Coordinates of C-alpha atoms in Angstrom, one line a residue:
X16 CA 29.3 2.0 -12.3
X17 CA 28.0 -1.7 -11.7
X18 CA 28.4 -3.3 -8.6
X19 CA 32.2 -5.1 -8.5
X20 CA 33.2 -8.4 -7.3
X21 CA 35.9 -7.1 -5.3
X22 CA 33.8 -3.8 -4.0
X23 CA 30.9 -6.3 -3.0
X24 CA 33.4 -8.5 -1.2
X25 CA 34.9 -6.0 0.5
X26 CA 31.4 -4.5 1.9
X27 CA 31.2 -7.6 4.6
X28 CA 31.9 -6.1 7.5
X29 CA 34.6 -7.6 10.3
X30 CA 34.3 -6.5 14.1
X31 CA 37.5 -6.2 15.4
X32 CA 37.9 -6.7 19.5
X33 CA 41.3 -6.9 20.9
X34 CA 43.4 -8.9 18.5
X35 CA 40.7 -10.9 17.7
X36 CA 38.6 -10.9 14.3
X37 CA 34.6 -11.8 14.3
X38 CA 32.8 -11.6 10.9
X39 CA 29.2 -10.5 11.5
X40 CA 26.4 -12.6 12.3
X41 CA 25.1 -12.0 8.5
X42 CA 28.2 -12.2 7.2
X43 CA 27.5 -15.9 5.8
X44 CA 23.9 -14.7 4.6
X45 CA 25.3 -11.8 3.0
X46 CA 27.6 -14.2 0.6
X47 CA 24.5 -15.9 -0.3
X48 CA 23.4 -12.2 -2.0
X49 CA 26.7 -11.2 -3.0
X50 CA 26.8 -14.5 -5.0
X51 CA 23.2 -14.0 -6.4
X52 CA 24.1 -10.3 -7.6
X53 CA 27.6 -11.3 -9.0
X54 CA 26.7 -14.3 -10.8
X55 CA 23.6 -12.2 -12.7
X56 CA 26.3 -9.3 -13.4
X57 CA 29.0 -11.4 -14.8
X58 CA 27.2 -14.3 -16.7
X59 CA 27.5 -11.3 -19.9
X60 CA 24.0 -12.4 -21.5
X61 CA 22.2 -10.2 -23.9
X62 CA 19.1 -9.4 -21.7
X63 CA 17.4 -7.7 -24.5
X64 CA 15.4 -10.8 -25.1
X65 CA 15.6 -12.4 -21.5
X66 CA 12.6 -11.4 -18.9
X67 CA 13.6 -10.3 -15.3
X68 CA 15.4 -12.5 -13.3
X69 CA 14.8 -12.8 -9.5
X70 CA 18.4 -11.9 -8.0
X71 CA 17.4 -12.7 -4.5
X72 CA 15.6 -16.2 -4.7
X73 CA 18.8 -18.0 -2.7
X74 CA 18.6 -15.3 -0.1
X75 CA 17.2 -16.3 3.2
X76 CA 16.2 -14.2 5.9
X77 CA 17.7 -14.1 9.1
X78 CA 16.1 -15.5 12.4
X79 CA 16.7 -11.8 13.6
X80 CA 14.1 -10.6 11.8
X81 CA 11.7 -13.2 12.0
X82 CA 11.2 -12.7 15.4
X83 CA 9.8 -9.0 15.2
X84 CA 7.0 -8.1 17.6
X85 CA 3.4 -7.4 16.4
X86 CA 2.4 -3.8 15.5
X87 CA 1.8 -2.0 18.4
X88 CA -1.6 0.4 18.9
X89 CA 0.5 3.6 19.0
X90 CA 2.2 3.4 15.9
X91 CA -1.2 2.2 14.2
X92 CA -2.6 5.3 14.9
X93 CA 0.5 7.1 13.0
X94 CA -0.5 4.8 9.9
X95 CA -4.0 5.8 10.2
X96 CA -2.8 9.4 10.4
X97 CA -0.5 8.9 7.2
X98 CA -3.7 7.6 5.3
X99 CA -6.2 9.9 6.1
X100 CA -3.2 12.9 5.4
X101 CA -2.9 11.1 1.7
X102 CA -7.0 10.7 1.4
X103 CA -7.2 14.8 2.0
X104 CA -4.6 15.7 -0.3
X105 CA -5.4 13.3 -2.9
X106 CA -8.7 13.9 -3.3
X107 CA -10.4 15.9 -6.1
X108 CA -14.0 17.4 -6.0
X109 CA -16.3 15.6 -7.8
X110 CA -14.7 12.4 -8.8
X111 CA -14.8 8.8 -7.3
X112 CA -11.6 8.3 -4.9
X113 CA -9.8 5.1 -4.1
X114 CA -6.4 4.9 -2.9
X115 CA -4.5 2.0 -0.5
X116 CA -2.7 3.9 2.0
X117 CA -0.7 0.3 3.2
X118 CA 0.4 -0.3 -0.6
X119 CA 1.8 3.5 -0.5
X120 CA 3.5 2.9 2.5
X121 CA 5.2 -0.7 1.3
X122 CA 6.4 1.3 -2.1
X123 CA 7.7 4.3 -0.1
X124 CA 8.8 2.7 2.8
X125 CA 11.4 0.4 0.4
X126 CA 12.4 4.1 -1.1
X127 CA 12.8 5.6 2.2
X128 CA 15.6 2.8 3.1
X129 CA 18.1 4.7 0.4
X130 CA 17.2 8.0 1.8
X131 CA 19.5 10.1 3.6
X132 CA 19.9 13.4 5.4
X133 CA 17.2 16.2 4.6
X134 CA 15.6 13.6 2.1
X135 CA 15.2 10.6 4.7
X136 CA 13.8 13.3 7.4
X137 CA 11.5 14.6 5.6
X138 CA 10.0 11.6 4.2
X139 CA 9.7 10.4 8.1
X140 CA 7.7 13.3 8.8
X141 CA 5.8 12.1 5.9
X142 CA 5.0 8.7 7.3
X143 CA 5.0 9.9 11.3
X144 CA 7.5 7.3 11.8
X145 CA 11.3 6.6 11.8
X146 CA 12.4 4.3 9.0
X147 CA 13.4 1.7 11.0
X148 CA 9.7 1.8 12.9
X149 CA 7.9 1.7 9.7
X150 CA 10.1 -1.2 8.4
X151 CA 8.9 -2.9 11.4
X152 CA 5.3 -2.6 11.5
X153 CA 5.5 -3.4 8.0
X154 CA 7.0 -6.3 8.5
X155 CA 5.0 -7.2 11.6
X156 CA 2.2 -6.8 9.9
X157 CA 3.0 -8.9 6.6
X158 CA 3.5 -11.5 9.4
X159 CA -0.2 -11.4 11.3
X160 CA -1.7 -12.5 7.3
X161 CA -2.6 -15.9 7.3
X162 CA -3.2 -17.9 4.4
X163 CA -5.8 -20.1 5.7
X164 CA -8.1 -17.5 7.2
X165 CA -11.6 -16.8 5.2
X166 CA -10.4 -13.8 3.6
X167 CA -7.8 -14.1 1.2
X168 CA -5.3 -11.2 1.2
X169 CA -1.9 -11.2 -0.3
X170 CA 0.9 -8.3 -0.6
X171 CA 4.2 -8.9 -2.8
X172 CA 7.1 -6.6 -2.9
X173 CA 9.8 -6.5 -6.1
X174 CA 12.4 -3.9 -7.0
X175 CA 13.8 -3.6 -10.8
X176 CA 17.4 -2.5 -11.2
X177 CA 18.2 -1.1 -14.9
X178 CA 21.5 -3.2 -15.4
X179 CA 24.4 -1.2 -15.0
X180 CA 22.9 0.9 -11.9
X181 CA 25.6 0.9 -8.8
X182 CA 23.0 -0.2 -5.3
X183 CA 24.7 -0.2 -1.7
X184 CA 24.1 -3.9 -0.4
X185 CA 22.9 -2.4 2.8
X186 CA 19.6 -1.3 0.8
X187 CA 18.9 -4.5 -1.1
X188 CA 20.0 -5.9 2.1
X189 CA 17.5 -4.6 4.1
X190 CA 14.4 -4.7 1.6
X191 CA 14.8 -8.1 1.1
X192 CA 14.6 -8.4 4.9
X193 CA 11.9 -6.7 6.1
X194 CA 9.7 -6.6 2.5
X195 CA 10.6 -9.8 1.4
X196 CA 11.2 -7.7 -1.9
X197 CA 12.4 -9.7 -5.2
X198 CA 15.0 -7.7 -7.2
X199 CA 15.1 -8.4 -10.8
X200 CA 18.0 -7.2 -12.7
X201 CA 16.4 -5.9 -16.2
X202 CA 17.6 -3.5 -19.0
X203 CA 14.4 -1.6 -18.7
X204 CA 12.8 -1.9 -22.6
X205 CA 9.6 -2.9 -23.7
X206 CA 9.8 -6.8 -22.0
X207 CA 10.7 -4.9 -18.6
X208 CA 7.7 -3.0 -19.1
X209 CA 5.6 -6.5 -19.8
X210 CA 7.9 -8.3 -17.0
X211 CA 6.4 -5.7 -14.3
X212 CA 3.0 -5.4 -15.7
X213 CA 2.6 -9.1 -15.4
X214 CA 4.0 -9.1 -12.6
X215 CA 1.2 -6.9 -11.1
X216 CA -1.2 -8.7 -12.4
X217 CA -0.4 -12.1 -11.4
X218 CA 0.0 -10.8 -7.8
X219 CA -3.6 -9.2 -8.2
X220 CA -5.0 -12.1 -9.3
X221 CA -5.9 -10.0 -12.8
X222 CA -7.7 -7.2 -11.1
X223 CA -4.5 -4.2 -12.2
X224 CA -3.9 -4.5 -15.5
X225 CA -1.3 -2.5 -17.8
X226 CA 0.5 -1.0 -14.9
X227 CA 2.7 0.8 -15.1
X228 CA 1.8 2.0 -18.7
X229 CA 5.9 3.4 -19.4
X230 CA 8.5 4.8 -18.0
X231 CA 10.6 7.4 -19.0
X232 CA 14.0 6.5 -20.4
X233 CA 15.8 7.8 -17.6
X234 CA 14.2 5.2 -14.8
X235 CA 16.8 3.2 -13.4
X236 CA 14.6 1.6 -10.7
X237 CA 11.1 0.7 -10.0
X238 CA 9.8 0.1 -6.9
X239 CA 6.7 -2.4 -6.8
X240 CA 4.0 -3.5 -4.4
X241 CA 1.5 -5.5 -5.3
X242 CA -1.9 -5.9 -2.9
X243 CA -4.9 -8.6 -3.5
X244 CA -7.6 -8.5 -1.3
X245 CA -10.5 -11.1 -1.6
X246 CA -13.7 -11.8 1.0
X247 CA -17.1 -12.6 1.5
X248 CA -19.6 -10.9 3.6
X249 CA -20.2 -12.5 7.3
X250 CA -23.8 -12.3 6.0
X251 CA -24.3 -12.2 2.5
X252 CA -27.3 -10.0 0.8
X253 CA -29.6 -12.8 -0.7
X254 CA -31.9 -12.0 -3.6
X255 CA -35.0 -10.7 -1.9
X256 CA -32.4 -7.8 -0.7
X257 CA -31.2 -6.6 -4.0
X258 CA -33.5 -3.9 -6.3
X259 CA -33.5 -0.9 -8.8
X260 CA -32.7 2.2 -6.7
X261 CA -31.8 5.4 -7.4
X262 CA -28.1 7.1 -7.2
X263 CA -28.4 11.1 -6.5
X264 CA -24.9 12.7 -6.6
X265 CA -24.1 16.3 -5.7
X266 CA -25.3 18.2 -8.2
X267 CA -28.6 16.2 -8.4
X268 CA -27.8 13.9 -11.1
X269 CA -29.7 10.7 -10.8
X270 CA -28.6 7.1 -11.8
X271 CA -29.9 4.2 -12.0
X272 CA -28.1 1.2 -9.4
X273 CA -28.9 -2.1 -7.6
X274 CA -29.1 -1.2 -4.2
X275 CA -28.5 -4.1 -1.2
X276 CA -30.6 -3.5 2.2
X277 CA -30.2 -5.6 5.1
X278 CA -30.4 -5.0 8.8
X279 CA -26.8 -4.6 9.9
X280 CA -25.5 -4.7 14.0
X281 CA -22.1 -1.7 14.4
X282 CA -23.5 1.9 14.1
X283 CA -21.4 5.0 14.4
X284 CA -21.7 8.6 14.3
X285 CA -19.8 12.2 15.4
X286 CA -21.3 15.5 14.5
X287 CA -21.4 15.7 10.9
X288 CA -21.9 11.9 9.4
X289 CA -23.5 8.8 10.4
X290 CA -22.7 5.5 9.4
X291 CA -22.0 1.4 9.8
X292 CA -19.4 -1.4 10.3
X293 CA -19.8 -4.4 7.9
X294 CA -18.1 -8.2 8.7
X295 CA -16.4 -10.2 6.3
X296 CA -16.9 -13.3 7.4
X297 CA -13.8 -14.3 9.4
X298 CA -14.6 -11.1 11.4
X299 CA -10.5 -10.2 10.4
X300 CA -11.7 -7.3 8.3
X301 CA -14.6 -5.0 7.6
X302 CA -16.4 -2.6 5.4
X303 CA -16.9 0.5 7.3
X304 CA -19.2 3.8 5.4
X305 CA -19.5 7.3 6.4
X306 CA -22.8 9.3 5.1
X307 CA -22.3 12.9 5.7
X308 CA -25.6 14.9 6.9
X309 CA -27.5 16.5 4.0
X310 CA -26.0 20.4 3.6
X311 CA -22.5 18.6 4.9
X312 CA -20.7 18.2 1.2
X313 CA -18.2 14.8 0.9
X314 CA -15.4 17.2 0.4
X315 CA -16.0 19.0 3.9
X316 CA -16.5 15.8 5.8
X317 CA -13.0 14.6 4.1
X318 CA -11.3 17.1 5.3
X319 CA -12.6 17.6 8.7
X320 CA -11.5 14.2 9.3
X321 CA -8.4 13.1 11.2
X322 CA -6.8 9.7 11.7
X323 CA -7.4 9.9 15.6
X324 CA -11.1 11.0 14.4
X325 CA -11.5 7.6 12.4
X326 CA -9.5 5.7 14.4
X327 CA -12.2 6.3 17.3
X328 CA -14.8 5.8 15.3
X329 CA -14.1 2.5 14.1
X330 CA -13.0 1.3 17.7
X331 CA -16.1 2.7 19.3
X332 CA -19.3 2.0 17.3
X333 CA -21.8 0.8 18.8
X334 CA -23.9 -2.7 18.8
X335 CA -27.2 -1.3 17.6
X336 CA -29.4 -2.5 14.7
X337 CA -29.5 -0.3 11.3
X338 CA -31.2 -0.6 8.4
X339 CA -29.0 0.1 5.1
X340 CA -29.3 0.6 2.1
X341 CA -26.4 0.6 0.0
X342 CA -25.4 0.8 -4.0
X343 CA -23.2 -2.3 -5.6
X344 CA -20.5 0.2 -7.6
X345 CA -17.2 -1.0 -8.9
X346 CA -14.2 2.0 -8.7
X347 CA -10.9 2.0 -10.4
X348 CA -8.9 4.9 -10.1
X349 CA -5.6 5.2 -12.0
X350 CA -3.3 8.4 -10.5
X351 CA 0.3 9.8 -10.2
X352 CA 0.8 10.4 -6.0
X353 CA 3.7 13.0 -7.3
X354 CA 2.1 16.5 -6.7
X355 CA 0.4 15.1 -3.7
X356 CA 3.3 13.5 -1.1
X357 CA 5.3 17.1 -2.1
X358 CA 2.4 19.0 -0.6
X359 CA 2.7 16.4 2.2
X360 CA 6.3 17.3 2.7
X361 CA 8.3 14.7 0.9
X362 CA 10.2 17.9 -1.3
X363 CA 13.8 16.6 -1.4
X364 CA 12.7 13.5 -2.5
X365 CA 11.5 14.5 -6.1
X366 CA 14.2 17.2 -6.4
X367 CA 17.6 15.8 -8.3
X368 CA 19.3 19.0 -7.1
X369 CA 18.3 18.5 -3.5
X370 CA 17.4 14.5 -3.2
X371 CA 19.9 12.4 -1.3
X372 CA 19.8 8.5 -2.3
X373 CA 23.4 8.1 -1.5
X374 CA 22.1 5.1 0.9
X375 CA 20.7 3.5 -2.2
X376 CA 23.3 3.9 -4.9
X377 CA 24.0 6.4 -8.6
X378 CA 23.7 5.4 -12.3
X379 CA 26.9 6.4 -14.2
X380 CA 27.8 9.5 -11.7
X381 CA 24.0 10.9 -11.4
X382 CA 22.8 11.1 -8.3
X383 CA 19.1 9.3 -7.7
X384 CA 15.4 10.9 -7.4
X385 CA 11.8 9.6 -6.8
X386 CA 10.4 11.3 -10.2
X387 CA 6.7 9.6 -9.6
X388 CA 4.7 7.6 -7.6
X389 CA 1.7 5.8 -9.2
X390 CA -1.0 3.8 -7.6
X391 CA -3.7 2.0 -9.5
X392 CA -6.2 1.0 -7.6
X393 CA -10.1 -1.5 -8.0
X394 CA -12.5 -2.6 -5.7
X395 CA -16.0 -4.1 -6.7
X396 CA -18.5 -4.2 -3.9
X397 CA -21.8 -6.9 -4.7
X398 CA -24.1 -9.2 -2.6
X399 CA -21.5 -11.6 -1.8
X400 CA -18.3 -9.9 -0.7
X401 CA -15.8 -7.5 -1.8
X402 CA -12.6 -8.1 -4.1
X403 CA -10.1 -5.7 -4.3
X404 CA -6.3 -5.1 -5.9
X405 CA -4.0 -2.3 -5.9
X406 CA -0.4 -1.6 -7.5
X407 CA 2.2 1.6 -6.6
X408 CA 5.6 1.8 -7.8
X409 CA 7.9 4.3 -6.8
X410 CA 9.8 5.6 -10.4
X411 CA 13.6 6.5 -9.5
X412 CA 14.9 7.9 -12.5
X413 CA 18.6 9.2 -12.8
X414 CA 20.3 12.5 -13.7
X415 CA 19.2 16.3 -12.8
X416 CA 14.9 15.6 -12.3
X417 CA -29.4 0.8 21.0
X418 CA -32.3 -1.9 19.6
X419 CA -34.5 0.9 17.9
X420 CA -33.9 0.8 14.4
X421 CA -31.8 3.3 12.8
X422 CA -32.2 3.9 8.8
X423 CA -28.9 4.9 6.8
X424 CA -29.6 5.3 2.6
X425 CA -26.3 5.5 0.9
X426 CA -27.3 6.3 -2.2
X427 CA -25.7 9.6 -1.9
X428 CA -22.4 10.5 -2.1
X429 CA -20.1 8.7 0.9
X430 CA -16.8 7.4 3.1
X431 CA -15.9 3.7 3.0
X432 CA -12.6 2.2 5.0
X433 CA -11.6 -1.4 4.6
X434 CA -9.5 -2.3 7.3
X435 CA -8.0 -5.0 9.3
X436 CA -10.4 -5.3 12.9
X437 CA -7.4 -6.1 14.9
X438 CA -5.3 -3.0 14.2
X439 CA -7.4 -0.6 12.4
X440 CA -5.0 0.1 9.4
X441 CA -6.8 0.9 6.6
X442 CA -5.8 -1.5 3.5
X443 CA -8.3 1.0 1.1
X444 CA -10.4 4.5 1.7
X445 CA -12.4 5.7 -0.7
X446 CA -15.6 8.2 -1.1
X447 CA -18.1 7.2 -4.3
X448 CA -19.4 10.2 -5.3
X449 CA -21.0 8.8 -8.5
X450 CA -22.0 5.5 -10.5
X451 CA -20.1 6.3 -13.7

């Protein structure tokens, strides 16, 4: 059933010492979301014809929160394990990858606060980190962006509730205060549909369109984050540096591309790949790029990988002049996560006979499930910079579901990273494999 009044007033909680009574030190903030949620639930408007309505605008977080330390190395490298974990399994022979590992961690990690029991522990093995870690370094993290710094990156976080759906306050509770998450009562038609798709793309500045396409008449939640990410090079590829090269995939296959060369400073190799670190300018982020040696397929060098691997490489490549040569490509890749995080490990999760939400909430007596997880995902890659958006929503439906020169040519199939230089975490990995 809905949340109630008297229910929701009932949920703030009173520490009792001696004969003495002390309500909570969120206590008054928690009112303030009480009286969001009850005022949306009892105004008894058609919302057929309304758009989504932000219940949390009035909700201000607490100073408790805002004061969370930076991420720490140690539980970067756990992040960096999660990503390369979802790159492997992800990733199909043959076709263009693309995936934001951070976006798949927001979505999930707003999930994982509902999860209990098998359901929660398994999705922590999942990430490598507790829930309560991961809704820290997420958080931290949010909090290192800055606005004013030369590349422009932006993350937003919302969570639609199908009206009539019964959610714990300790959930919304907690999004709201470490994901900064909007929740937006809707009755999940068409104009929910159009309310989240816009959504997405606003907060992508236009680069995800359509997402998500539907969703299946059982959804009861949707779990959004939205990711924009926008820079130019440190040194941008003038004219003179751009030509008519020549793509070779795989198999052979040859297409046409412009190709960019310039002398670049960060080289790196291991056994099997060499490859390059590229500045935006700012020198916050970077364009990293793996070239497997020829006989070493993509799909080997993926999977040999690990995120300690990566994680070494980035932080140890050397200062030592390269000459590259590299495609301008555009990828969009459009796929359901589901089949992949249960081969991961996240089982209970998608299982409505074994799944335990009970920390989120239940739609008319049916207990919750995560039935998909979708990312969408674009980056374009030119002579001036890189821009780059990504969406994932989690679906929960309801009921039983040196100074000589080195020469690197990528116009072969190969490994790119953008990542944040401070801490490593990867905000996309991708391998282009083709032009098409």
């Amino acid at each position: 059933m809905p949340i109630e009044l008297r229910s929701i007033l009932y949920r703030i909680n009173y520490t009792i010492k001696g004969d003495r009574m002390r309500i909570s030190k969120y206590a008054h903030k928690v009112c303030s979301l009480i009286l969001c949620i009850c005022m949306a639930m009892l105004s008894g408007c058609d919302c057929s014809n309304v758009t989504s309505k932000d219940l949390m605008q009035a909700y201000q977080v607490p100073d408790a929160v805002t004061s969370a330390e930076a991420p720490s190395n140690n539980r970067n490298a756990e992040i960096m394990d999660f990503a390369i974990h979802l790159f492997q399994s992800s990733y199909a022979k043959g076709d263009n990858a693309l995936i934001s590992p951070i976006s798949m961690l927001f979505s999930l990690g707003m999930s994982s606060n509902g999860a209990a029991g098998s359901t929660q522990l398994q999705m922590e093995d999942v990430f490598g980190l507790s829930v309560t870690e991961l809704n820290q370094q997420l958080f931290a993290y949010q909090k290192t962006l800055s606005e004013t710094e030369p590349c422009q990156i932006s993350i937003a976080n919302g969570m639609w509730l199908k009206t009539g759906v019964s959610v714990e306050t300790d959930f919304l509770e907690a999004n709201h205060l470490w994901y900064n998450a909007g929740v937006y009562e809707a009755p999940f038609n068409q104009q929910t549909a159009t309310d989240i798709s816009q959504y997405v793309a606003e907060k992508t500045h236009g680069k995800v369109n359509n997402f998500p396409a539907k969703f299946s008449e059982n959804t009861v939640m949707y779990l959004v984050n939205a990711l924009y990410f926008e820079a130019e090079w440190a040194y941008q590829y003038v004219p003179e540096q751009i030509e008519t090269g020549t793509f070779t995939t795989e198999d052979g296959s040859e297409e046409s591309v412009q190709v960019m060369k310039a002398t670049e400073y960060q080289y790196m190799e291991d056994d099997y790949a060499q490859g390059f670190i590229k500045h935006f300018a700012g020198d916050n982020y970077a364009f990293a790029a793996l070239l497997p040696q020829e006989g070493i397929s993509i799909k080997d060098y993926i999977m040999s990988l690990s995120g300690a691997h990566l994680l070494e490489l980035l932080e140890n490549a050397e200062w030592e002049n390269v000459f590259v040569t590299m495609p301008e490509y555009t990828a969009c890749v459009d796929r359901d996560f589901s089949n992949t995080l249960q081969s991961m490990g996240m089982v209970n999760a998608f299982n409505p006979a074994l799944s335990d939400f009970s920390a989120l909430g239940a739609y008319q007596g049916n207990s919750l499930f995560i039935g998909s997880v979708q990312q969408k995902a674009f980056l374009d890659i030119g002579p001036d910079g890189a821009k780059a958006g990504t969406a994932t929503a989690v679906e929960i439906p309801a009921g039983s579901l040196s100074l000589d020169m080195k020469y690197l040519d990528f116009t072969r199939p190969f490994i790119y990273v953008i990542f944040d230089c401070q801490s490593k975490i990867p905000l996309f990995i991708g391998a282009l494999v083709c032009m098409k």
